[in-house]
GROMACS .gro file of C-alpha atoms in nm:
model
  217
    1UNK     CA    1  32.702   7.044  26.507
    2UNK     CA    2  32.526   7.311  26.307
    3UNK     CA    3  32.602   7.269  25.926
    4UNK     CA    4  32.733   7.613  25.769
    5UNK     CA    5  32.617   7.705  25.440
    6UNK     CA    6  32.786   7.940  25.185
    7UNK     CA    7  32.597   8.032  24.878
    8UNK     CA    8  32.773   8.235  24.574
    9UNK     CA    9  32.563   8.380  24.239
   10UNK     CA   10  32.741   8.458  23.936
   11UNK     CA   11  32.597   8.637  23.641
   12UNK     CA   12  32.231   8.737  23.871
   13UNK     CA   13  32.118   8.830  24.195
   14UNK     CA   14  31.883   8.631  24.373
   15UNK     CA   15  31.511   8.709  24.352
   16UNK     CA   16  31.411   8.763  24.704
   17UNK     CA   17  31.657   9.060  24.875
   18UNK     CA   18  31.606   9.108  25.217
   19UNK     CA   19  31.582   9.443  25.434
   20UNK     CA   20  31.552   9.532  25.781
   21UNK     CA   21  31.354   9.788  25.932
   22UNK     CA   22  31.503  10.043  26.203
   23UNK     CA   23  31.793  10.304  26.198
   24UNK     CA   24  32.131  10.188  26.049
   25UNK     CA   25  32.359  10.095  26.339
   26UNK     CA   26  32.653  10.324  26.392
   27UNK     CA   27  32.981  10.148  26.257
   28UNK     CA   28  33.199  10.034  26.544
   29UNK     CA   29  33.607  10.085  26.481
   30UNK     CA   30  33.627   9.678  26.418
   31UNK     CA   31  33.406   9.649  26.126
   32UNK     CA   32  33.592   9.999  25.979
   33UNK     CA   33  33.906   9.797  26.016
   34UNK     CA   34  33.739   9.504  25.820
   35UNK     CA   35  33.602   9.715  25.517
   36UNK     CA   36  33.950   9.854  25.472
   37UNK     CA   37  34.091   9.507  25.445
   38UNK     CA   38  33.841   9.369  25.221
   39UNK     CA   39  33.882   9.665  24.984
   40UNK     CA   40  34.272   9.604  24.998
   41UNK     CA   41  34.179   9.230  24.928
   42UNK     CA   42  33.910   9.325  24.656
   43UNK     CA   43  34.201   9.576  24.510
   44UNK     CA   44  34.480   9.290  24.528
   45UNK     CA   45  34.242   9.085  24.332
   46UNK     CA   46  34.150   9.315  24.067
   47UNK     CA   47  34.537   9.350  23.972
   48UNK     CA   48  34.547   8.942  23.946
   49UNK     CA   49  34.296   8.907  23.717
   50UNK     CA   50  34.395   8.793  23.317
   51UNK     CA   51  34.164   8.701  23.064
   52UNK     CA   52  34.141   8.310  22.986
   53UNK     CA   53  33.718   8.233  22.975
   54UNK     CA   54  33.587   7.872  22.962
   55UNK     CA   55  33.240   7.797  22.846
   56UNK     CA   56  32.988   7.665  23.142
   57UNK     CA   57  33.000   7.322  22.970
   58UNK     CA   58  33.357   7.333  23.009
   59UNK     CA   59  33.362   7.389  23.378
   60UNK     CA   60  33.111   7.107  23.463
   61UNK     CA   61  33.308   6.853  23.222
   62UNK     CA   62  33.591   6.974  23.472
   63UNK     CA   63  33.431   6.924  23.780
   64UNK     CA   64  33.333   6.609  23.670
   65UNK     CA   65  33.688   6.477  23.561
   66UNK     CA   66  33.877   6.661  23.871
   67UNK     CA   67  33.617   6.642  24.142
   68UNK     CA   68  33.355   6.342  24.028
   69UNK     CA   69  33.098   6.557  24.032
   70UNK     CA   70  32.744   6.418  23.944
   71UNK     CA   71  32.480   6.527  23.750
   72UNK     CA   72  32.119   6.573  23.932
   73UNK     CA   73  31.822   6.394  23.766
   74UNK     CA   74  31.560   6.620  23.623
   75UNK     CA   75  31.316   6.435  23.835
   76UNK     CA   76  31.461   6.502  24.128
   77UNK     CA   77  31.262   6.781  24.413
   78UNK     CA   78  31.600   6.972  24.431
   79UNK     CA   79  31.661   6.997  24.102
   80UNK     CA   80  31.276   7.125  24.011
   81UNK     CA   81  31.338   7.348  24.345
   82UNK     CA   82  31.637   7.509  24.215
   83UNK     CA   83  31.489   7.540  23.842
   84UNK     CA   84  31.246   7.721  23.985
   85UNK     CA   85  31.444   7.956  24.150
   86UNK     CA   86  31.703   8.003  23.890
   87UNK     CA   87  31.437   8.072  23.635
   88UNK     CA   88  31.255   8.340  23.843
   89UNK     CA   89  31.626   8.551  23.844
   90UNK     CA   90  31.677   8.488  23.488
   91UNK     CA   91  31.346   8.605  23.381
   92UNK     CA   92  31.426   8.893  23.623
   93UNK     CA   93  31.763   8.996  23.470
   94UNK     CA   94  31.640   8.871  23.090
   95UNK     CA   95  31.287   8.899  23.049
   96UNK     CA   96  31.137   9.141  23.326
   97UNK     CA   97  30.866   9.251  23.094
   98UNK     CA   98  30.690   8.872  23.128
   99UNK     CA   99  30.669   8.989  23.491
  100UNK     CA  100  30.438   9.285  23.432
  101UNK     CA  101  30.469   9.574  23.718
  102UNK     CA  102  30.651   9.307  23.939
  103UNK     CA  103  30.953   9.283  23.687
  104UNK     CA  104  31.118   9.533  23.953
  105UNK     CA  105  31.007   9.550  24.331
  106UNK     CA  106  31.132   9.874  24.466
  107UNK     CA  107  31.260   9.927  24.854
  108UNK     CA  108  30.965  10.080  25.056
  109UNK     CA  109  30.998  10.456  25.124
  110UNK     CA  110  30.967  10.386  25.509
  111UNK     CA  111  31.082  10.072  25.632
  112UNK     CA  112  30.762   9.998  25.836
  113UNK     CA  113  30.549   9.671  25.938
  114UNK     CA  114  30.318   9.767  25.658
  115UNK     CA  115  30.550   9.829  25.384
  116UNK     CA  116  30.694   9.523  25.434
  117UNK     CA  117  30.476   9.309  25.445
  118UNK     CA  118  30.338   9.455  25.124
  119UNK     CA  119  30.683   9.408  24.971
  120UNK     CA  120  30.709   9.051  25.111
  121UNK     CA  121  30.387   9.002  24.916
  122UNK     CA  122  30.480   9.166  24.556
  123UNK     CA  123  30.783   8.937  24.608
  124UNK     CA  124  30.553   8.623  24.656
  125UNK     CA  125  30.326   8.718  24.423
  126UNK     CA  126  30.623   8.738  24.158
  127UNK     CA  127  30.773   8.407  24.228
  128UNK     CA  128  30.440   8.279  24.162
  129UNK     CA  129  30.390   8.479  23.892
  130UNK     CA  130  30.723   8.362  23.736
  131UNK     CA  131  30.674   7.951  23.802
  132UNK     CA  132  30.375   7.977  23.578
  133UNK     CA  133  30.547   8.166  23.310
  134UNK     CA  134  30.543   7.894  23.003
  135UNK     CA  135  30.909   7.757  22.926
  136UNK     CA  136  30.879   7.883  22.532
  137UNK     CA  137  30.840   8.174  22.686
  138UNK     CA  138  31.193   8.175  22.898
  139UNK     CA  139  31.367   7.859  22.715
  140UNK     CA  140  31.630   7.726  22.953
  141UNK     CA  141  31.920   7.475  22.943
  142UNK     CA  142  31.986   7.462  23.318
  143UNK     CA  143  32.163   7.195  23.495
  144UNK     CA  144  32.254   7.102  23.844
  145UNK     CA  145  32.584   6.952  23.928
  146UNK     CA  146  32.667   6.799  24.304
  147UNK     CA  147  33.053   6.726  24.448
  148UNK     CA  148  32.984   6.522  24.789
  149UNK     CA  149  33.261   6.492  25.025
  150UNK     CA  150  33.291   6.267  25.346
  151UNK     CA  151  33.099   6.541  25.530
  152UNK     CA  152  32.922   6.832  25.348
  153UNK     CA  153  32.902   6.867  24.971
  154UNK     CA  154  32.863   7.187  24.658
  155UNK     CA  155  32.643   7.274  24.435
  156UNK     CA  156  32.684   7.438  24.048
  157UNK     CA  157  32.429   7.537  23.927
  158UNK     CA  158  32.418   7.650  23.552
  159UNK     CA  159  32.237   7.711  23.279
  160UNK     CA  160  32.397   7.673  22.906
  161UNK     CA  161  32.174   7.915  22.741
  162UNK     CA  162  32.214   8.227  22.985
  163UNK     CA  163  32.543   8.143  23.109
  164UNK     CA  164  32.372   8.159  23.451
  165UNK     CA  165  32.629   8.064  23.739
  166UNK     CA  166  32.609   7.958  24.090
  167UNK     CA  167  32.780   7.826  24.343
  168UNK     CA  168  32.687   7.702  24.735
  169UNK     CA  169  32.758   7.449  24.951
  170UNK     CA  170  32.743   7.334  25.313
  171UNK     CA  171  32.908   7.117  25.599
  172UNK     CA  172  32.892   7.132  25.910
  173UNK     CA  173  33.285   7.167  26.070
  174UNK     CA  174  33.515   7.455  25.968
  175UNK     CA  175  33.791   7.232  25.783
  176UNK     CA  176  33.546   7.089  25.512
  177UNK     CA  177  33.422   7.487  25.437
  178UNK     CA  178  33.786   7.575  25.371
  179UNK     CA  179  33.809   7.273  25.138
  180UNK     CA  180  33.465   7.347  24.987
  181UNK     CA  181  33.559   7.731  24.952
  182UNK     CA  182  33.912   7.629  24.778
  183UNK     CA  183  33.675   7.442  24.513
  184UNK     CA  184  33.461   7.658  24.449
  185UNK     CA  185  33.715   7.932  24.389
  186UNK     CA  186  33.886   7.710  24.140
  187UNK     CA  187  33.569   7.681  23.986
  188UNK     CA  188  33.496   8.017  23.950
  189UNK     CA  189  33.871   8.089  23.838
  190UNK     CA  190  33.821   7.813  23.559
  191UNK     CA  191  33.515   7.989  23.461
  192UNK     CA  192  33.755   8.291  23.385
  193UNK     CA  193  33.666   8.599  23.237
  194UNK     CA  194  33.683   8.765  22.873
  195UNK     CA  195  33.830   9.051  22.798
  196UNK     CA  196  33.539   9.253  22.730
  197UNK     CA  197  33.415   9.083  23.106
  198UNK     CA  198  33.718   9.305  23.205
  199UNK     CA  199  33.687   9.592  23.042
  200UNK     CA  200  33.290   9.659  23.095
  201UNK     CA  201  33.304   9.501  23.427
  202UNK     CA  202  33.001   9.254  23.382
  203UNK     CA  203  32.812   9.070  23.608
  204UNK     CA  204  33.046   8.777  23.519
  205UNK     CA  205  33.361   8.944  23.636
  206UNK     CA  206  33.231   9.094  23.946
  207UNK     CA  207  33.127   8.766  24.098
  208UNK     CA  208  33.479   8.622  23.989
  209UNK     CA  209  33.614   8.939  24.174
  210UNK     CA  210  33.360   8.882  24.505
  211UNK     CA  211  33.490   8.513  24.522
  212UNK     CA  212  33.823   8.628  24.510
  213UNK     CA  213  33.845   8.914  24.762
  214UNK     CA  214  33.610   8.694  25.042
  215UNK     CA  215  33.814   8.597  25.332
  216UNK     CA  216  33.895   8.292  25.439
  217UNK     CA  217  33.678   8.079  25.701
   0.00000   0.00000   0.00000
């Protein structure tokens, strides 16, 4: 059986976004009928959520009470592989200036072959460009945490000194995903939001408000 991923980023967007050329495809009546729910859900959400923050050392020393969760080595491939990538969207959202005229890749004008594949390769050329960025340069406190279950497991990734969040995990029936999803709502919930998250609608608060208005599997 094919094993389902979910991924969820708190606090920055990913580095590489995706676009696809051609006309926008007219909206059929069903996915109308889903936007309105998910804006009712998103709205229902909104009105639920209080202030009560917990630091990002707090929520792994609660995933690793509640949930065993372990802490990857340092030496590890995915670890370095998901260093790499976290540090590329922190330097994107902190530091953009380290990146030059790459710090922001705008959408293409015209969405053909040859303005995407020039795209594709400011985007490379970035990530590239980031990895050799020296870590005085972007210090980082980043840490990987792994919950494994029977079948499929989650990832948290964090990082102290940005208060960099993100969540994904994988397995491959429906009936682990739910049980996945639950945890990493209640991970997200524990991770709470401030006040001041509330009131200037960070990037903090909006992920807490994604996770919460995403349907169920």
């Amino acid at each position: 059986m094919k094993e389902k991923e979910v991924s969820i980023i708190g606090g920055a967007d990913g580095p590489t976004s995706i676009f696809i050329a051609g006309r926008p495809a007219k909206k059929s009546l069903k996915e109308g009928v889903r936007k309105c729910i998910y804006n009712c859900r998103r709205k229902r959400a909104e009105k639920g959520i209080r202030a009560n923050p917990h630091t990002l050392r707090a929520v792994a020393v609660y995933a690793v009470r509640k949930y065993d969760a372990a802490e990857l080595p340092k030496a590890q491939k995915r670890y370095k592989d998901q260093y790499k990538g976290a540090k590329e969207s922190l330097i994107i959202m902190h530091r953009p200036e380290l990146l030059g005229d790459l710090g922001e890749i705008k959408r293409p004008e015209t969405f053909d072959e040859e303005s995407l594949k020039e795209m594709y390769r400011r985007i490379q050329l970035r990530s590239e460009m980031a990895a050799n960025i020296p870590d005085h340069e972007m210090p980082m406190d980043f840490h990987v945490y792994e919950i494994k279950m029977k079948e499929g497991h989650l990832e948290m990734e964090m990082d102290f000194r940005w208060d960099f969040f993100s969540v994904s995990y994988s397995a491959p029936s429906k009936k682990t995903m739910k049980k996945l999803k639950k945890i990493s709502r209640e991970l997200y919930m524990y991770y709470g939001v401030s006040k001041e998250d509330i009131k200037n609608r960070t990037e903090r608060y909006l992920a807490l408000l994604t996770v919460l208005s995403s349907k169920s599997l």
